């Protein structure tokens, strides 16, 4: 790649465009943050309310999964462009990890 | 290899190699170290075959025999085959995608030094109270019962060298994703780059289970853990699972780059575009995925139950489909080509029947009921030597001949190369074909001797004679290498005359920045396209000539790895010698201190200026 210095100034339209994009990103992050706080509240109150374990555990796992997805897509920017390869490797790893866990569960620990 | 061809003293050259971060020099380091371990592993193989040449032999004792077979397997897989493939990945892949180096040159050097120190540590066991003797798979109940420090050397040595492999794998992944030249889309990458990519992805996912397993073993043996001890609530089967979750992808980590090398050779010497390029890519990725879903086929006889055995059986057989696609694609690449039978092409032609034979016995073993008969017999030994020698080693030998001119600007003798091939190829089939029948006759693997009345004498003798032929082949190769280095005749770029991919387009000797201008890739077989259009330069450039940013060399990777080497001795003698814990701490301190220096001290590299590039240009094109 070339490393000669380039001086580059943004036009007014570009400036406004970046501002708008950033504002939208910020709004997305704040919204997600609020949702995540809300989900955490649900989790805590579900435990505090003392429901049956068979109800609470699946709910907690589900909420945790949602939290992970929100974290990845909004705070770690996977929702943006050019993250296809990262997503591919992430999902491959998740699938493999899940398969291994499933086999250990079924053929090592339950026998 | 530097374009600034100055004659340097021995000390300066040595320092240059100890501190290098240049992928081409690291490739040479990998080639030399991997070659050394290949010879050590080969000597161990010869000892095995001498011991088994006649019944009731007492050439080595039973205990020493166990150490030899363990070290033969471990050395060949971890310290010979993988580093030798890394040598070619390092030498060729960045050139194929039009990059000036790998993404993290510092980490590249670190990966090499970790591997070397891990390998040295493992082999020091020979001189420090006995080598590991629990087999290369080191199944937990046996390895926990093993006396002395052998298995400790195994666990610690592989942990250190495994870290190096992992770093190298991540480095290749990032390089291929981020550093392709303009126009080098994924579907224009040469097959060797593709297979490097998929093999690196397998390293990314397969090595963590090994690391976990080895740590469990280290804790169980040296620090009073009980992960595998069932009397203390542990589970010995977990080692087998962890080992094979790593171990099965490992064989694909080895064979996929071999497939890549052969794909390059077939299209180069058939002077045709690779047949079915996109299906080759698809098959490579599919093999990568399926490779993770089949590990339990190594464990059919453990007693996983019929359901698990059936699932893993079917999954294993499924792998034959993409592999078969590859075989047919190679055959159709040769079909109608203008074939030139050079030494690399000979290896490639020899590879197809050998590997198919290994694949067919693999399918036989995939049938769980039959595997109950074949398990732990010489049939298994024959099978995996057919795929690993018939696939991986033939590919490595082919690549040594194919890429020697690229790496050293010299050509290995074709005549001696053909002698090597025939000795090695005939010796290989002579050694291992007959072992199928030994297995069917009931000879178990890993036995140190057998009785004269068991009817296995003749076949074992034939097998041992074959091993001698293979050894002669390798010796001829070594002679060939020495003669070529002494003669030192420069051959220039594209010495095969039919180079298709970018690496052959670069002027020789390759400047340390590889490309004075980043090339523009206009299709598959970039160099071929340019040649067809009469482009004397061999490349179309994507940018004007300008300053090039390059990294500085550093001794830190070596020191960092040395720290872990020292720490390993501390861990090994824990609870036995007084100095164990201080040495462990000292070693880790060296490693962490060098990491701190690396983090705190800024090193921005340097720029090669336009004027110097113009001055240095040329080589002897």
Short mmCIF file of N, CA and C in Angstrom, two decimals, chain A residues 1-4 85 88-89 92-93 96 99-100 103-104 107-109 111, chain B residues 100 173 177 186 201 204-205 235 241 245 289 292-293 295 308 518 543 546:
data_model
loop_
_atom_site.label_atom_id
_atom_site.label_comp_id
_atom_site.label_asym_id
_atom_site.label_seq_id
_atom_site.Cartn_x
_atom_site.Cartn_y
_atom_site.Cartn_z
N UNK A 1 0.85 -1.20 0.00
CA UNK A 1 0.00 0.00 0.00
C UNK A 1 0.88 1.25 0.00
N UNK A 2 0.36 2.27 -0.57
CA UNK A 2 1.15 3.50 -0.64
C UNK A 2 1.12 4.22 0.69
N UNK A 3 2.24 4.81 1.04
CA UNK A 3 2.28 5.50 2.32
C UNK A 3 2.58 6.97 2.16
N UNK A 4 2.43 7.49 0.94
CA UNK A 4 2.60 8.93 0.76
C UNK A 4 1.49 9.64 1.52
N UNK A 85 -16.75 -12.46 7.70
CA UNK A 85 -15.80 -13.51 8.02
C UNK A 85 -15.76 -13.76 9.52
N UNK A 88 -18.77 -15.64 10.43
CA UNK A 88 -18.65 -17.03 9.98
C UNK A 88 -17.85 -17.86 10.98
N UNK A 89 -16.70 -17.33 11.40
CA UNK A 89 -15.86 -18.07 12.33
C UNK A 89 -16.53 -18.19 13.70
N UNK A 92 -19.20 -20.83 13.37
CA UNK A 92 -18.59 -22.16 13.26
C UNK A 92 -18.12 -22.63 14.63
N UNK A 93 -17.45 -21.73 15.35
CA UNK A 93 -16.95 -22.08 16.68
C UNK A 93 -18.09 -22.43 17.61
N UNK A 96 -19.46 -25.88 16.67
CA UNK A 96 -18.55 -26.94 17.10
C UNK A 96 -18.62 -27.11 18.61
N UNK A 99 -21.73 -28.88 19.57
CA UNK A 99 -21.69 -30.31 19.23
C UNK A 99 -20.87 -31.08 20.26
N UNK A 100 -19.69 -30.53 20.59
CA UNK A 100 -18.83 -31.22 21.55
C UNK A 100 -19.53 -31.35 22.90
N UNK A 103 -22.19 -34.06 22.69
CA UNK A 103 -21.67 -35.42 22.72
C UNK A 103 -21.16 -35.78 24.10
N UNK A 104 -20.47 -34.85 24.75
CA UNK A 104 -19.99 -35.15 26.10
C UNK A 104 -21.17 -35.45 27.01
N UNK A 107 -22.68 -39.04 25.64
CA UNK A 107 -21.94 -40.31 25.66
C UNK A 107 -20.85 -40.39 26.72
N UNK A 108 -20.54 -39.30 27.43
CA UNK A 108 -19.56 -39.43 28.52
C UNK A 108 -20.25 -39.37 29.86
N UNK A 109 -21.02 -38.31 30.10
CA UNK A 109 -21.51 -38.09 31.45
C UNK A 109 -22.78 -38.85 31.79
N UNK A 111 -23.50 -41.87 30.74
CA UNK A 111 -23.31 -43.32 30.74
C UNK A 111 -22.81 -43.80 32.09
N UNK B 100 3.25 -8.43 1.24
CA UNK B 100 4.68 -8.17 1.50
C UNK B 100 5.19 -9.00 2.66
N UNK B 173 -4.44 -17.16 9.05
CA UNK B 173 -5.84 -16.80 8.84
C UNK B 173 -5.96 -15.30 8.60
N UNK B 177 -7.17 -13.38 5.18
CA UNK B 177 -8.40 -12.57 5.18
C UNK B 177 -8.08 -11.11 4.81
N UNK B 186 -11.67 -14.19 -2.92
CA UNK B 186 -11.52 -15.53 -2.37
C UNK B 186 -11.51 -16.58 -3.47
N UNK B 201 -7.77 -22.62 9.90
CA UNK B 201 -9.03 -22.56 10.65
C UNK B 201 -9.17 -23.81 11.51
N UNK B 204 -7.14 -23.37 14.50
CA UNK B 204 -7.81 -22.45 15.42
C UNK B 204 -8.78 -23.19 16.33
N UNK B 205 -9.53 -24.15 15.76
CA UNK B 205 -10.55 -24.82 16.56
C UNK B 205 -10.06 -26.12 17.19
N UNK B 235 -12.31 -38.94 35.14
CA UNK B 235 -12.80 -39.82 34.09
C UNK B 235 -11.73 -39.97 33.02
N UNK B 241 -11.35 -38.39 24.46
CA UNK B 241 -12.18 -37.48 23.68
C UNK B 241 -11.41 -36.22 23.32
N UNK B 245 -10.63 -35.13 19.61
CA UNK B 245 -11.29 -33.92 19.09
C UNK B 245 -10.22 -33.05 18.44
N UNK B 289 -15.09 -28.95 7.73
CA UNK B 289 -16.21 -29.05 8.67
C UNK B 289 -16.40 -30.48 9.15
N UNK B 292 -14.41 -32.29 11.99
CA UNK B 292 -14.66 -32.11 13.41
C UNK B 292 -15.75 -33.03 13.95
N UNK B 293 -16.45 -33.70 13.03
CA UNK B 293 -17.65 -34.44 13.45
C UNK B 293 -17.39 -35.93 13.53
N UNK B 295 -14.48 -37.54 15.35
CA UNK B 295 -13.34 -37.98 16.17
C UNK B 295 -13.57 -39.32 16.87
N UNK B 308 -24.01 -43.97 19.25
CA UNK B 308 -22.88 -43.09 18.99
C UNK B 308 -22.00 -43.68 17.90
N UNK B 518 2.39 -3.29 -5.24
CA UNK B 518 1.38 -4.34 -5.04
C UNK B 518 0.78 -4.72 -6.39
N UNK B 543 -0.60 -0.03 -8.02
CA UNK B 543 -0.29 1.25 -7.39
C UNK B 543 1.02 1.77 -7.96
N UNK B 546 6.13 3.57 -4.52
CA UNK B 546 6.23 4.50 -3.41
C UNK B 546 6.96 3.83 -2.26
#
